């Protein structure tokens, strides 16, 4: 196993495949497992003076960046992990999709836009934690 280096190509053979790495090393393999991660390129945003943290763009509860009139959403932003409560990049489609809708609310209805810390979602509102509680049904009697 090799980490931290790109695979340049895969050569298919009769007995085994060969992975050619970016440094020219050749690895024979019966099975090839490729793991791809997400790492946004925030250099242009940082160069523009937009605040970034941990390799991602910092946004508020409405998706606003530190630059006036600039919003960001998705894998390139720092979010609050719903499980741990830790601020970090969260590369998941659900939060990115929700953030896009919240940004549209903020752009179109800034006075009454929903935020990512709205009641019913994990977050901090007026200094207190809010958590959604699952609805529990009473068991049916036979």
CSV table of C-alpha atoms in Angstrom, one decimal:
chain,number,residue,atom,x,y,z
A,1,UNK,CA,0.0,0.0,0.0
A,2,UNK,CA,1.2,3.5,-0.8
A,3,UNK,CA,-0.4,6.7,0.4
A,4,UNK,CA,0.1,10.3,-0.5
A,5,UNK,CA,1.2,9.7,-4.1
A,6,UNK,CA,-0.9,9.8,-7.3
A,7,UNK,CA,-1.5,6.8,-9.5
A,8,UNK,CA,-0.4,7.8,-13.0
A,9,UNK,CA,-1.8,4.8,-14.9
A,10,UNK,CA,-2.9,1.2,-14.6
A,11,UNK,CA,-1.5,-1.4,-17.0
A,12,UNK,CA,-3.6,-4.5,-17.4
A,13,UNK,CA,-1.8,-7.8,-17.6
A,14,UNK,CA,-2.7,-11.4,-18.0
A,15,UNK,CA,-1.5,-12.5,-14.5
A,16,UNK,CA,-1.7,-9.2,-12.6
A,17,UNK,CA,-2.3,-5.5,-13.2
A,18,UNK,CA,0.5,-2.9,-12.6
A,19,UNK,CA,-0.1,0.4,-11.1
A,20,UNK,CA,2.4,3.0,-12.2
A,21,UNK,CA,2.8,5.8,-9.7
A,22,UNK,CA,3.6,9.4,-10.3
A,23,UNK,CA,7.2,8.9,-9.1
A,24,UNK,CA,7.6,6.0,-11.7
A,25,UNK,CA,7.4,3.2,-9.1
A,26,UNK,CA,5.5,0.1,-10.5
A,27,UNK,CA,3.3,-2.0,-8.2
A,28,UNK,CA,2.0,-5.4,-9.3
A,29,UNK,CA,-1.5,-6.0,-8.0
A,30,UNK,CA,-4.2,-8.7,-8.0
A,31,UNK,CA,-6.8,-6.1,-6.8
A,32,UNK,CA,-6.6,-2.4,-7.1
A,33,UNK,CA,-8.4,-0.2,-4.5
A,34,UNK,CA,-8.5,3.5,-5.3
A,35,UNK,CA,-9.5,5.9,-2.5
A,36,UNK,CA,-10.3,9.5,-3.5
A,37,UNK,CA,-10.8,12.3,-1.0
A,38,UNK,CA,-12.1,15.8,-1.3
A,39,UNK,CA,-9.8,18.7,-0.8
A,40,UNK,CA,-11.1,22.0,-2.0
A,41,UNK,CA,-8.7,24.5,-3.6
A,42,UNK,CA,-9.3,27.6,-1.5
A,43,UNK,CA,-6.1,29.5,-2.7
A,44,UNK,CA,-8.1,31.9,-4.9
A,45,UNK,CA,-10.5,32.7,-2.1
A,46,UNK,CA,-7.7,33.3,0.4
A,47,UNK,CA,-5.9,35.5,-2.2
A,48,UNK,CA,-9.1,37.5,-2.4
A,49,UNK,CA,-9.1,38.0,1.4
A,50,UNK,CA,-11.9,35.6,2.2
A,51,UNK,CA,-11.4,33.9,5.6
A,52,UNK,CA,-10.6,30.2,5.3
A,53,UNK,CA,-10.0,27.6,8.1
A,54,UNK,CA,-8.8,24.0,7.9
A,55,UNK,CA,-8.6,24.2,4.1
A,56,UNK,CA,-12.2,25.4,3.7
A,57,UNK,CA,-14.1,28.7,3.4
A,58,UNK,CA,-15.6,30.0,6.6
A,59,UNK,CA,-19.3,30.9,6.3
A,60,UNK,CA,-21.9,32.1,8.8
A,61,UNK,CA,-25.3,30.5,9.3
A,62,UNK,CA,-26.6,32.0,6.0
A,63,UNK,CA,-23.6,30.9,3.9
A,64,UNK,CA,-22.1,34.4,3.8
A,65,UNK,CA,-18.3,34.6,3.6
A,66,UNK,CA,-16.1,37.4,5.1
A,67,UNK,CA,-16.4,39.3,1.8
A,68,UNK,CA,-19.6,41.4,1.4
A,69,UNK,CA,-21.9,39.9,-1.2
A,70,UNK,CA,-20.1,36.6,-1.5
A,71,UNK,CA,-21.7,33.3,-0.4
A,72,UNK,CA,-20.3,29.8,-0.4
A,73,UNK,CA,-21.8,26.3,0.1
A,74,UNK,CA,-20.8,22.7,-0.2
A,75,UNK,CA,-17.5,20.8,0.2
A,76,UNK,CA,-15.4,23.9,0.2
A,77,UNK,CA,-17.0,25.3,3.3
A,78,UNK,CA,-16.6,24.8,7.1
A,79,UNK,CA,-19.7,23.4,8.6
A,80,UNK,CA,-20.7,22.2,12.1
A,81,UNK,CA,-20.7,18.4,12.2
A,82,UNK,CA,-24.2,17.3,13.3
A,83,UNK,CA,-22.8,14.4,15.3
A,84,UNK,CA,-19.7,15.8,17.0
A,85,UNK,CA,-20.6,19.5,17.0
A,86,UNK,CA,-17.0,20.2,15.7
A,87,UNK,CA,-16.5,22.9,13.0
A,88,UNK,CA,-14.9,21.2,10.0
A,89,UNK,CA,-15.4,20.7,6.3
A,90,UNK,CA,-18.2,18.2,5.7
A,91,UNK,CA,-18.2,16.8,2.2
A,92,UNK,CA,-21.7,15.4,2.0
A,93,UNK,CA,-24.4,16.1,-0.6
A,94,UNK,CA,-27.2,16.7,2.0
A,95,UNK,CA,-25.7,19.6,3.9
A,96,UNK,CA,-24.4,21.1,0.6
A,97,UNK,CA,-27.9,21.0,-0.9
A,98,UNK,CA,-29.5,22.5,2.2
A,99,UNK,CA,-26.8,25.2,2.3
A,100,UNK,CA,-27.6,26.2,-1.3
A,101,UNK,CA,-31.3,26.6,-0.4
A,102,UNK,CA,-30.4,28.7,2.7
A,103,UNK,CA,-28.2,30.9,0.6
A,104,UNK,CA,-31.0,31.5,-1.9
A,105,UNK,CA,-33.2,32.5,1.0
A,106,UNK,CA,-30.6,34.9,2.3
A,107,UNK,CA,-30.1,36.5,-1.1
A,108,UNK,CA,-33.8,36.8,-1.9
A,109,UNK,CA,-35.3,37.4,1.5
A,110,UNK,CA,-32.5,38.8,3.8
A,111,UNK,CA,-34.9,40.1,6.4
A,112,UNK,CA,-36.5,36.8,7.2
A,113,UNK,CA,-34.2,34.2,5.7
A,114,UNK,CA,-33.8,30.8,7.5
A,115,UNK,CA,-30.4,30.0,8.8
A,116,UNK,CA,-28.5,26.7,9.3
A,117,UNK,CA,-29.1,27.1,13.1
A,118,UNK,CA,-32.9,27.4,12.7
A,119,UNK,CA,-35.0,25.5,15.3
A,120,UNK,CA,-35.1,21.8,14.5
A,121,UNK,CA,-31.6,21.7,13.3
A,122,UNK,CA,-28.3,21.2,15.2
A,123,UNK,CA,-26.8,24.5,16.0
A,124,UNK,CA,-26.6,27.4,18.4
A,125,UNK,CA,-29.4,29.9,18.5
A,126,UNK,CA,-29.3,32.8,20.9
A,127,UNK,CA,-26.6,31.1,23.0
A,128,UNK,CA,-28.5,27.8,23.5
A,129,UNK,CA,-28.1,24.5,21.7
A,130,UNK,CA,-31.1,23.3,19.7
A,131,UNK,CA,-31.5,19.6,18.8
A,132,UNK,CA,-34.2,17.8,16.9
A,133,UNK,CA,-35.9,15.1,18.8
A,134,UNK,CA,-37.3,12.1,17.0
A,135,UNK,CA,-41.1,11.6,17.3
A,136,UNK,CA,-41.9,8.5,19.3
A,137,UNK,CA,-45.1,6.6,18.6
A,138,UNK,CA,-46.9,4.6,21.2
A,139,UNK,CA,-46.9,0.9,20.3
A,140,UNK,CA,-50.2,-0.3,18.8
A,141,UNK,CA,-52.3,-2.6,21.0
A,142,UNK,CA,-53.5,-5.8,19.4
